[in-house]
XYZ file of N, CA and C in Angstrom:
747
model
N 20.108 14.490 5.863
C 20.702 13.166 5.789
C 21.026 12.677 4.506
N 21.538 11.480 4.494
C 21.934 11.002 3.356
C 20.844 10.567 2.560
N 20.847 10.758 1.177
C 19.845 10.431 0.339
C 19.547 8.630 0.251
N 18.505 8.392 -0.107
C 18.117 7.006 -0.268
C 19.073 6.278 -1.515
N 19.170 4.974 -1.251
C 19.893 4.523 -2.264
C 19.823 3.020 -2.396
N 20.024 2.095 -3.769
C 19.528 0.902 -3.659
C 20.960 -0.077 -4.040
N 20.990 -1.147 -3.823
C 22.033 -2.076 -3.996
C 21.217 -2.952 -4.723
N 21.641 -3.474 -5.995
C 20.923 -4.294 -6.918
C 21.690 -5.569 -7.346
N 21.200 -6.609 -6.939
C 22.017 -7.873 -7.123
C 21.175 -8.593 -8.461
N 21.822 -9.224 -9.320
C 21.163 -9.958 -10.512
C 21.868 -11.160 -10.598
N 20.978 -12.332 -10.514
C 21.601 -13.539 -10.284
C 21.644 -14.189 -11.837
N 22.045 -15.597 -11.944
C 22.430 -16.225 -13.277
C 21.160 -16.286 -14.080
N 19.945 -16.002 -13.448
C 18.547 -16.244 -14.067
C 18.209 -14.918 -14.649
N 18.989 -13.951 -14.563
C 18.778 -12.522 -14.782
C 17.771 -11.984 -14.107
N 17.336 -12.483 -12.827
C 16.583 -11.863 -11.873
C 17.265 -11.050 -11.045
N 16.513 -10.094 -10.241
C 17.269 -9.086 -9.291
C 16.720 -9.185 -7.892
N 17.387 -8.940 -6.708
C 16.970 -8.744 -5.650
C 17.522 -7.533 -5.261
N 16.930 -6.667 -4.749
C 17.114 -5.167 -4.206
C 17.343 -4.831 -2.926
N 18.376 -4.098 -2.329
C 18.406 -4.056 -0.971
C 18.157 -2.515 -0.884
N 17.312 -1.776 -0.474
C 16.950 -0.627 -0.333
C 17.425 0.210 1.151
N 18.182 1.165 1.098
C 18.268 2.233 2.348
C 17.400 3.504 2.011
N 16.574 3.636 2.860
C 15.758 4.810 2.679
C 16.236 6.260 2.612
N 17.394 6.537 3.826
C 17.749 7.622 3.773
C 16.674 8.900 3.940
N 16.835 9.973 3.155
C 15.973 10.933 3.368
C 14.685 10.515 2.762
N 14.550 9.734 1.945
C 13.451 9.066 1.195
C 12.369 8.778 2.300
N 13.049 8.248 3.278
C 12.145 7.700 4.477
C 11.915 8.688 5.723
N 12.139 10.028 5.362
C 12.032 11.172 6.402
C 11.349 12.626 5.721
N 10.415 12.216 4.757
C 9.724 13.307 4.317
C 8.420 13.786 5.353
N 8.563 14.968 5.496
C 7.472 15.768 6.534
C 6.428 16.098 5.853
N 5.415 16.797 6.599
C 4.336 17.223 5.909
C 4.597 18.407 5.147
N 5.536 19.383 5.356
C 5.710 20.447 4.721
C 6.501 20.156 3.299
N 7.333 19.269 3.355
C 7.989 18.615 2.130
C 6.799 18.412 1.068
N 5.827 17.407 1.678
C 4.648 16.702 1.058
C 4.039 17.793 0.456
N 3.582 18.771 1.290
C 2.600 19.838 1.003
C 3.110 20.669 -0.435
N 4.735 21.026 -0.273
C 5.151 21.860 -1.189
C 5.373 20.823 -2.610
N 5.458 19.586 -2.595
C 5.623 18.842 -3.826
C 4.302 18.598 -4.351
N 3.137 18.955 -3.677
C 1.904 18.895 -4.385
C 1.221 20.293 -4.810
N 2.043 21.416 -4.557
C 1.415 22.582 -4.748
C 1.408 22.922 -6.242
N 2.139 22.172 -7.260
C 2.131 22.628 -8.574
C 1.019 21.776 -9.261
N 0.435 20.783 -8.763
C -0.156 19.753 -9.451
C -1.526 20.455 -10.099
N -2.230 19.614 -11.013
C -3.324 19.912 -11.706
C -4.339 18.755 -11.449
N -5.499 19.097 -10.926
C -6.389 17.874 -10.999
C -6.402 16.679 -11.783
N -5.969 17.271 -13.238
C -6.053 16.053 -14.212
C -4.723 15.242 -14.087
N -3.713 15.464 -12.965
C -2.384 14.681 -13.090
C -2.842 13.437 -12.265
N -1.535 12.550 -12.551
C -1.497 11.213 -11.641
C -0.450 11.649 -10.730
N -0.707 11.001 -9.602
C 0.328 10.719 -8.306
C 0.855 9.373 -8.558
N 1.985 9.096 -8.950
C 2.523 7.606 -8.754
C 3.307 7.378 -7.598
N 2.910 6.388 -6.580
C 3.735 6.459 -5.505
C 4.294 4.999 -5.346
N 5.353 4.809 -4.743
C 6.259 3.470 -4.386
C 6.397 3.317 -3.000
N 6.736 2.220 -2.687
C 6.871 2.081 -1.117
C 8.312 2.501 -0.530
N 8.969 3.214 -1.436
C 10.164 3.666 -0.935
C 10.387 4.849 -0.020
N 9.037 5.434 0.293
C 9.017 6.752 1.060
C 8.079 6.477 1.919
N 8.055 7.484 3.077
C 7.394 7.416 4.218
C 6.044 8.152 4.040
N 5.168 7.989 4.914
C 4.045 8.795 4.898
C 3.021 8.725 3.603
N 3.068 7.372 3.234
C 2.045 7.440 2.227
C 0.644 7.668 2.279
N -0.026 7.367 3.360
C -1.533 7.363 3.601
C -1.850 8.861 3.657
N -0.795 9.645 4.479
C -1.059 10.948 4.342
C -0.823 11.950 3.139
N 0.034 11.163 2.158
C 0.384 11.904 0.825
C -1.060 11.560 0.058
N -1.460 10.147 0.087
C -2.707 9.936 -0.387
C -3.848 10.774 -0.078
N -4.083 11.272 1.062
C -4.957 11.887 1.674
C -4.862 13.156 0.966
N -3.671 13.896 1.058
C -3.531 15.169 0.540
C -3.810 15.246 -1.092
N -3.489 14.061 -1.806
C -3.537 14.106 -3.225
C -5.043 14.150 -3.481
N -5.859 13.182 -2.620
C -7.290 13.034 -2.893
C -8.005 14.546 -2.811
N -7.608 15.158 -1.945
C -8.074 16.727 -1.577
C -7.908 17.499 -2.768
N -6.791 17.453 -3.566
C -6.557 17.979 -4.517
C -6.943 17.530 -5.880
N -7.756 16.508 -5.770
C -8.289 15.733 -7.008
C -7.644 15.094 -7.718
N -6.634 14.604 -7.187
C -5.417 13.756 -8.161
C -5.946 12.386 -8.483
N -5.438 11.735 -9.494
C -5.404 10.383 -9.413
C -4.400 9.699 -8.978
N -4.486 8.657 -8.201
C -3.486 7.821 -7.515
C -3.051 6.556 -8.117
N -1.819 6.258 -8.456
C -1.520 4.828 -8.803
C -0.340 4.470 -7.679
N -0.485 3.167 -7.306
C 0.609 2.840 -6.248
C 1.190 1.550 -6.755
N 2.482 1.614 -6.621
C 3.355 0.274 -7.012
C 3.960 -0.075 -5.552
N 3.305 -1.031 -5.069
C 3.982 -1.254 -3.378
C 5.502 -1.918 -3.370
N 6.187 -1.445 -3.985
C 7.546 -1.977 -4.066
C 8.636 -0.810 -3.095
N 9.453 -1.325 -2.603
C 9.675 -2.896 -1.939
C 8.618 -3.124 -1.047
N 8.107 -4.373 -0.888
C 6.898 -4.749 -0.228
C 7.487 -5.281 1.057
N 6.740 -4.790 1.819
C 6.794 -5.044 3.618
C 5.604 -5.065 4.318
N 5.572 -5.243 5.670
C 4.174 -5.337 6.167
C 3.711 -4.194 6.560
N 4.226 -2.954 6.025
C 3.355 -1.739 6.262
C 2.202 -1.768 5.012
N 2.954 -2.219 3.966
C 1.876 -2.334 2.914
C 0.762 -3.093 2.960
N 1.116 -4.417 3.736
C -0.024 -5.401 3.616
C -1.056 -4.816 5.123
N -0.505 -4.083 6.010
C -1.323 -3.314 6.993
C -2.258 -2.348 6.643
N -1.544 -1.518 5.623
C -2.258 -0.222 4.901
C -3.356 -0.785 3.843
N -3.158 -1.762 3.244
C -4.209 -2.364 2.278
C -3.831 -1.532 0.999
N -5.042 -1.677 0.137
C -4.814 -1.173 -1.271
C -5.910 -0.508 -1.735
N -6.723 0.149 -0.979
C -7.829 0.745 -0.929
C -7.390 2.331 -1.337
N -8.336 3.139 -1.821
C -8.302 4.558 -1.968
C -7.387 5.034 -3.112
N -7.086 4.126 -4.080
C -6.334 4.605 -5.131
C -7.076 4.367 -6.482
N -6.731 4.743 -7.862
C -7.304 4.522 -8.804
C -6.649 3.300 -9.450
N -5.350 3.129 -9.409
C -4.910 2.107 -9.955
C -3.714 1.456 -9.316
N -3.429 0.101 -9.253
C -2.793 -0.513 -8.401
C -1.848 -1.577 -9.316
N -0.340 -1.361 -9.540
C 0.546 -2.241 -10.088
C 1.104 -3.007 -9.236
N 1.021 -4.390 -9.469
C 1.696 -5.441 -8.405
C 2.494 -6.300 -9.466
N 3.486 -6.842 -9.215
C 4.014 -8.166 -9.987
C 3.461 -9.328 -9.115
N 3.832 -10.326 -9.723
C 3.396 -11.717 -9.101
C 3.851 -12.013 -7.698
N 4.985 -11.763 -7.350
C 5.412 -11.751 -5.841
C 4.843 -10.840 -4.793
N 4.556 -9.567 -5.244
C 3.728 -8.485 -4.751
C 2.585 -9.118 -4.231
N 1.822 -9.178 -5.531
C 0.514 -9.683 -5.292
C 0.126 -10.970 -4.486
N 1.381 -12.019 -4.251
C 1.129 -13.052 -3.541
C 1.278 -12.751 -2.034
N 2.182 -11.657 -1.799
C 2.463 -11.122 -0.558
C 1.042 -10.618 -0.043
N 0.328 -9.803 -0.738
C -0.679 -9.017 -0.351
C -1.960 -9.797 -0.003
N -1.837 -11.172 -1.137
C -3.184 -11.811 -0.904
C -3.046 -13.097 -0.219
N -1.865 -13.550 -0.158
C -1.400 -14.979 0.114
C -2.061 -16.018 -0.896
N -1.982 -15.698 -2.239
C -2.427 -16.484 -3.285
C -1.339 -16.619 -4.312
N -1.268 -17.624 -4.894
C -0.203 -17.648 -6.156
C -0.518 -17.604 -7.311
N -1.781 -18.229 -7.829
C -2.293 -17.957 -9.142
C -2.699 -16.694 -9.565
N -2.406 -16.301 -10.712
C -2.868 -14.748 -11.329
C -4.266 -14.508 -10.983
N -5.273 -15.543 -11.518
C -6.627 -15.293 -11.170
C -7.110 -15.222 -9.844
N -6.394 -16.042 -8.788
C -6.640 -15.822 -7.594
C -6.208 -14.220 -6.843
N -5.004 -13.867 -7.451
C -4.501 -12.826 -6.733
C -5.417 -11.573 -7.138
N -5.619 -11.635 -8.390
C -6.727 -10.417 -8.805
C -8.152 -10.390 -8.375
N -8.338 -11.541 -8.025
C -9.995 -11.895 -7.355
C -9.779 -11.270 -5.747
N -8.473 -11.580 -5.178
C -8.466 -11.103 -3.623
C -8.313 -9.527 -3.955
N -7.487 -8.985 -4.549
C -7.290 -7.678 -4.592
C -8.581 -6.997 -5.131
N -9.217 -7.328 -5.907
C -10.765 -6.872 -6.233
C -11.664 -6.949 -5.037
N -11.635 -7.890 -4.513
C -12.594 -8.298 -3.328
C -12.062 -7.033 -2.151
N -10.621 -6.942 -1.924
C -10.279 -5.970 -0.864
C -10.471 -4.568 -1.162
N -10.608 -4.115 -2.780
C -10.670 -2.898 -3.067
C -11.282 -2.841 -4.379
N -12.838 -3.019 -4.357
C -13.535 -3.264 -5.738
C -13.273 -1.935 -6.405
N -13.103 -0.695 -6.091
C -13.047 0.323 -7.057
C -11.530 0.743 -7.706
N -10.526 -0.158 -7.380
C -9.173 0.121 -7.617
C -9.132 -0.685 -9.053
N -8.490 -0.178 -9.930
C -8.112 -0.893 -11.296
C -6.869 -1.856 -10.796
N -6.452 -3.039 -11.547
C -5.451 -3.693 -11.061
C -4.530 -4.085 -12.574
N -3.195 -3.891 -12.302
C -2.238 -4.076 -13.169
C -1.337 -5.379 -12.684
N -1.687 -6.508 -12.976
C -0.695 -7.631 -12.597
C 0.438 -8.055 -13.695
N 1.838 -7.534 -13.291
C 2.788 -7.964 -14.285
C 3.306 -9.305 -13.808
N 3.696 -10.243 -14.781
C 4.250 -11.412 -14.556
C 5.308 -11.896 -15.262
N 6.171 -10.946 -15.499
C 7.497 -11.055 -16.403
C 7.476 -11.835 -17.789
N 7.917 -12.763 -18.020
C 8.016 -13.212 -19.411
C 6.627 -13.942 -19.778
N 5.718 -13.764 -18.673
C 4.222 -14.338 -18.751
C 3.384 -13.056 -19.175
N 3.827 -12.051 -19.319
C 2.977 -10.773 -19.880
C 2.534 -10.150 -18.616
N 1.297 -9.581 -18.746
C 0.566 -8.609 -17.605
C -0.819 -8.927 -18.058
N -1.491 -8.572 -17.042
C -3.274 -8.605 -17.087
C -3.537 -7.514 -16.463
N -4.624 -6.708 -16.848
C -5.402 -5.503 -16.498
C -6.880 -6.205 -16.151
N -7.248 -5.635 -14.966
C -8.488 -6.015 -14.416
C -9.311 -4.492 -13.814
N -10.658 -4.581 -14.254
C -11.281 -3.567 -14.018
C -12.594 -4.062 -13.867
N -13.172 -4.174 -12.931
C -14.535 -5.054 -12.637
C -14.590 -6.263 -13.482
N -15.405 -6.359 -14.380
C -15.506 -7.727 -15.250
C -14.646 -7.729 -16.563
N -13.953 -6.512 -16.776
C -12.863 -6.500 -17.785
C -11.689 -6.928 -17.403
N -11.170 -7.937 -18.288
C -10.079 -8.356 -18.391
C -9.056 -8.015 -19.683
N -7.892 -7.648 -19.595
C -7.294 -7.246 -20.896
C -5.787 -8.108 -20.705
N -5.474 -9.106 -21.375
C -4.077 -9.753 -21.498
C -3.191 -9.215 -22.154
N -1.923 -9.036 -21.743
C -0.908 -8.590 -22.437
C 0.426 -9.515 -22.633
N 0.442 -9.922 -23.830
C 1.836 -11.017 -23.806
C 2.896 -10.296 -23.851
N 3.979 -11.004 -23.136
C 5.255 -10.300 -23.450
C 6.239 -10.782 -24.466
N 6.597 -9.648 -25.194
C 7.667 -9.662 -26.240
C 8.890 -10.762 -25.944
N 8.968 -11.687 -26.849
C 10.164 -12.862 -26.532
C 11.188 -12.222 -26.897
N 12.405 -12.060 -25.860
C 13.595 -11.455 -25.774
C 14.566 -12.063 -25.060
N 15.920 -11.915 -25.236
C 17.103 -12.602 -24.582
C 16.956 -11.596 -23.293
N 16.698 -11.906 -22.170
C 16.895 -10.941 -20.887
C 18.370 -10.989 -20.540
N 18.886 -9.827 -20.375
C 20.234 -9.980 -19.363
C 20.176 -9.303 -17.999
N 19.196 -8.457 -17.711
C 18.977 -7.872 -16.491
C 17.534 -7.502 -16.202
N 16.778 -7.828 -15.505
C 15.210 -7.469 -15.293
C 15.330 -6.056 -14.591
N 16.189 -5.538 -14.011
C 16.084 -4.344 -13.204
C 15.570 -3.342 -13.950
N 14.380 -2.569 -13.274
C 13.644 -1.499 -13.729
C 12.597 -1.843 -14.949
N 12.359 -3.014 -15.249
C 11.538 -3.597 -16.039
C 10.054 -3.162 -15.697
N 9.781 -3.311 -14.412
C 8.436 -2.888 -13.716
C 8.165 -1.483 -13.668
N 9.369 -0.744 -13.486
C 9.315 0.732 -13.463
C 9.143 1.219 -14.806
N 9.600 0.758 -15.634
C 9.638 1.197 -17.227
C 8.129 0.863 -17.687
N 7.604 -0.400 -17.395
C 6.187 -0.792 -17.444
C 5.212 0.227 -17.018
N 5.399 0.518 -15.593
C 4.388 1.469 -15.270
C 4.314 2.771 -15.559
N 5.795 3.498 -16.014
C 5.736 4.567 -16.528
C 5.065 4.628 -17.900
N 5.357 3.842 -18.610
C 4.587 3.862 -20.036
C 3.223 3.816 -19.964
N 2.450 3.083 -19.099
C 1.178 2.904 -18.886
C 0.667 4.127 -18.517
N 1.268 4.875 -17.661
C 0.667 6.180 -17.006
C 0.899 7.289 -18.163
N 2.014 7.152 -18.809
C 2.345 8.111 -19.950
C 1.228 8.065 -20.827
N 0.849 6.920 -21.301
C -0.291 6.648 -22.407
C -1.538 7.121 -21.709
N -1.733 6.864 -20.430
C -3.157 7.322 -19.874
C -3.343 8.756 -20.119
N -2.098 9.477 -19.821
C -2.230 10.839 -19.752
C -2.627 11.368 -21.226
N -2.044 10.494 -22.424
C -2.440 10.780 -23.672
C -3.498 10.250 -24.082
N -4.543 9.635 -23.179
C -5.721 9.266 -23.322
C -5.804 8.150 -24.448
N -4.837 7.467 -24.378
C -4.851 6.039 -25.050
C -5.583 5.147 -24.443
N -6.198 4.128 -25.121
C -6.898 3.072 -24.641
C -6.154 2.103 -23.561
N -6.688 1.366 -22.882
C -5.836 0.440 -21.953
C -5.046 -0.425 -22.739
N -5.557 -1.205 -23.804
C -4.932 -2.125 -24.476
C -3.656 -1.712 -25.224
N -3.953 -0.453 -25.921
C -2.693 0.411 -26.521
C -1.357 0.710 -25.260
N -2.105 1.105 -24.102
C -1.227 1.449 -23.249
C -0.346 0.112 -22.638
N -0.884 -0.998 -22.387
C -0.237 -2.108 -22.243
C 0.657 -2.712 -23.291
N 0.193 -2.591 -24.421
C 1.286 -2.908 -25.688
C 2.226 -2.176 -25.581
N 2.136 -0.809 -25.499
C 3.331 -0.051 -25.600
C 4.672 -0.443 -24.313
N 3.625 -0.504 -23.110
C 4.536 -0.605 -21.911
C 5.309 -2.129 -22.143
N 4.424 -3.042 -22.510
C 5.190 -4.299 -22.843
C 6.455 -4.107 -23.686
N 6.375 -3.498 -24.703
C 7.320 -3.328 -25.595
C 8.603 -2.644 -24.956
N 8.214 -1.701 -24.368
C 9.315 -0.891 -23.356
C 10.052 -1.841 -22.332
N 9.291 -2.383 -21.747
C 9.870 -3.412 -20.766
C 10.634 -4.433 -21.328
N 10.213 -4.916 -22.556
C 11.169 -6.066 -23.199
C 12.357 -5.645 -23.504
N 12.361 -4.488 -24.215
C 13.515 -3.869 -24.636
C 14.642 -3.417 -23.056
N 13.948 -2.739 -22.021
C 14.658 -2.667 -20.947
C 15.324 -3.861 -20.481
N 14.846 -5.212 -20.544
C 15.488 -6.497 -20.017
C 16.567 -6.825 -20.869
N 16.732 -6.215 -21.973
C 18.178 -6.304 -22.980
C 18.991 -5.560 -22.733
N 19.121 -4.709 -21.623
C 20.057 -3.678 -21.280
C 20.717 -3.977 -19.753
N 21.930 -3.639 -19.336
C 22.202 -3.752 -18.066
C 21.826 -2.504 -17.249
N 21.455 -2.657 -16.015
C 21.132 -1.337 -15.150
C 19.876 -0.690 -15.262
N 19.869 0.280 -14.449
C 18.457 0.954 -14.578
C 18.336 2.187 -14.523
N 19.432 3.031 -14.830
C 19.578 4.365 -14.886
C 18.634 4.901 -16.241
N 19.096 4.308 -17.526
C 18.164 4.935 -18.665
C 17.743 3.436 -19.247
N 17.258 2.663 -18.427
C 16.644 1.408 -18.864
C 15.467 1.566 -19.653
N 14.615 2.808 -19.223
C 13.362 2.965 -19.988
C 13.411 3.976 -20.971
N 14.600 4.471 -21.610
C 14.883 5.754 -22.228
C 14.188 5.527 -23.789
N 13.923 4.128 -24.270
C 13.554 3.905 -25.519
C 12.106 3.480 -25.589
N 11.346 3.751 -24.493
C 10.079 3.094 -24.460
C 9.039 4.105 -25.255
N 9.256 5.534 -24.933
C 8.328 6.513 -25.271
C 7.815 6.441 -26.898
N 9.121 6.442 -27.608
C 8.687 6.275 -29.092
C 8.010 4.734 -29.255
N 7.909 3.779 -28.569
C 7.332 2.686 -28.873
C 8.179 1.775 -29.688
N 9.598 1.582 -29.246
C 10.443 0.816 -29.902
C 10.388 -0.409 -29.111
N 10.696 -1.463 -29.721
C 10.550 -2.982 -29.374
C 11.747 -3.750 -30.099
N 12.058 -4.685 -29.282
C 13.188 -5.618 -30.021
C 12.355 -6.418 -31.237
N 12.975 -6.494 -32.303
C 12.420 -7.212 -33.434
C 11.293 -6.527 -34.426
N 11.037 -5.124 -33.957
C 10.019 -4.417 -34.481
C 10.655 -3.314 -35.493
N 10.017 -2.831 -36.385
C 10.426 -1.912 -37.299
C 10.759 -0.674 -36.561
N 12.087 -0.084 -36.547
C 12.452 1.200 -35.390
C 12.605 2.278 -36.284
N 13.237 2.735 -36.955
C 13.366 3.925 -37.872
C 14.489 3.982 -38.779
N 14.945 4.993 -38.885
C 16.055 5.120 -39.826
C 17.451 5.643 -39.321
N 18.380 4.889 -39.372
C 19.765 5.414 -39.045
C 20.284 6.657 -40.136
N 20.618 7.621 -39.278
C 20.907 8.965 -39.971
C 22.350 9.278 -39.769
N 23.134 8.455 -38.776
C 24.429 8.682 -38.683
C 25.354 7.636 -37.944
N 26.291 7.123 -38.187
C 26.973 6.036 -37.367
C 28.313 6.399 -37.189
N 28.630 6.286 -36.068
C 30.029 6.760 -35.664
C 31.060 5.956 -36.322
N 32.466 6.418 -36.427
C 33.419 5.449 -37.278
C 33.725 4.272 -36.619
N 33.455 4.172 -35.215
C 33.874 2.632 -34.716
C 32.338 1.986 -34.255
N 31.412 2.496 -34.960
C 30.264 1.834 -34.599
C 29.263 2.275 -33.366
N 29.854 2.995 -32.526
C 29.032 3.457 -31.352
C 29.173 5.059 -31.066
N 28.236 5.962 -31.069
C 26.986 5.459 -31.209
C 26.282 5.498 -32.538
N 24.995 5.142 -32.462
C 24.339 5.184 -33.760
C 23.192 6.018 -33.459
N 22.711 7.229 -34.580
C 21.743 7.971 -34.342
C 20.872 7.576 -35.403
N 19.515 7.355 -34.700
C 18.371 6.719 -35.427
C 17.102 7.802 -35.323
N 16.401 8.170 -36.340
C 15.387 8.953 -36.482
C 14.286 7.928 -36.218
N 13.267 8.353 -35.363
C 12.067 7.757 -35.087
C 11.020 8.669 -34.861
N 10.148 8.766 -36.244
C 9.227 9.767 -36.192
C 9.889 11.105 -35.894
N 9.815 12.030 -35.240
C 10.372 13.472 -34.808
C 11.359 13.196 -33.894
N 11.557 11.865 -33.496
C 12.682 11.847 -32.259
C 13.966 11.350 -32.982
N 15.202 11.706 -32.237
C 16.463 11.284 -32.619
C 17.008 10.681 -31.387
N 17.325 9.282 -31.670
C 17.626 8.416 -30.368
C 19.202 8.216 -30.820
N 19.998 8.117 -29.752
C 21.631 7.475 -29.992
C 21.570 6.359 -28.871
N 21.977 5.060 -29.680
C 22.034 3.943 -29.454
C 23.542 3.386 -29.255
N 23.779 2.293 -28.405
C 24.763 1.644 -28.718
C 24.561 0.539 -29.632
N 25.769 0.075 -30.129
C 25.732 -0.778 -31.345
C 24.817 -2.039 -30.794
N 25.058 -2.774 -29.828
C 24.310 -4.071 -29.254
C 22.868 -3.455 -28.998
N 22.600 -2.173 -28.658
C 21.055 -1.904 -28.522
C 20.406 -2.055 -29.825
N 21.252 -1.338 -30.873
C 20.606 -1.317 -32.401
C 20.360 -2.638 -33.008
N 21.326 -3.545 -32.675
C 20.996 -4.803 -33.106
C 19.862 -5.507 -32.410
N 19.022 -5.230 -31.623
C 17.683 -5.687 -31.348
C 16.491 -4.794 -31.882
N 17.011 -3.977 -32.694
C 15.909 -3.173 -33.498
C 16.114 -3.372 -35.252
N 15.023 -3.338 -35.627
C 15.226 -3.423 -37.206
C 15.419 -2.130 -37.665
N 16.566 -1.763 -38.446
C 17.101 -0.540 -38.880
C 17.183 -0.687 -40.363
N 16.627 0.813 -40.888
C 17.125 0.864 -42.348
C 18.309 1.624 -42.380
N 19.391 1.131 -42.913
C 20.584 1.827 -42.960
C 20.653 2.616 -44.207
N 20.935 3.960 -44.223
C 20.977 5.000 -45.162
C 22.532 4.636 -45.860
N 22.417 4.840 -47.440
C 23.919 4.830 -48.057
C 24.763 5.754 -47.562
């Protein structure tokens, strides 16, 4: 059948609303599930979102293979509330998802309710311009958001989640992971669209921070090639202006 797709609407406040058509994403069978898990290693993470079917079965199969499981329950629906949030290592929710899951509005109340429902699950609650908070037992780590001029919040959460898990795979501590993820998400919201919104996060770039050295600039200004450590990045002019760049003669 047809593949899944999403229609993204962005309002005047730069916030988004997304209409999802599941398509083939909502028709994953057990054979496809098992084939997808064949190549995994017990040290791997499995990141799940609520855009596919069969999540309980996928989680059970992943647990049998020794995988660590992270869940982002987007798009939120009644099935997520009925299924609950237990059985995973890490739960990522934004403020509206946390409120829908718990019936609470205040961040502390959301975290307390999620912890009560699933005490063994670590929680990352993202709050847009208010930053994010990590909760694990009595441990709380607050991460402030980098101040930027947002144009489109699409994919900011996905970017944040991806950077947190990438940092975890590299054995970074949680505070560093949150800091890098926050920087990447801040840069993401300065760009329109979702397809490449998180592409600058891995090197740790962020608006207003030292970025790297420009090694080549096209005659009309776009693109600009920038060296960051051992990476070469190609940026559009308006993206480069959000970074502190040392121009070569």
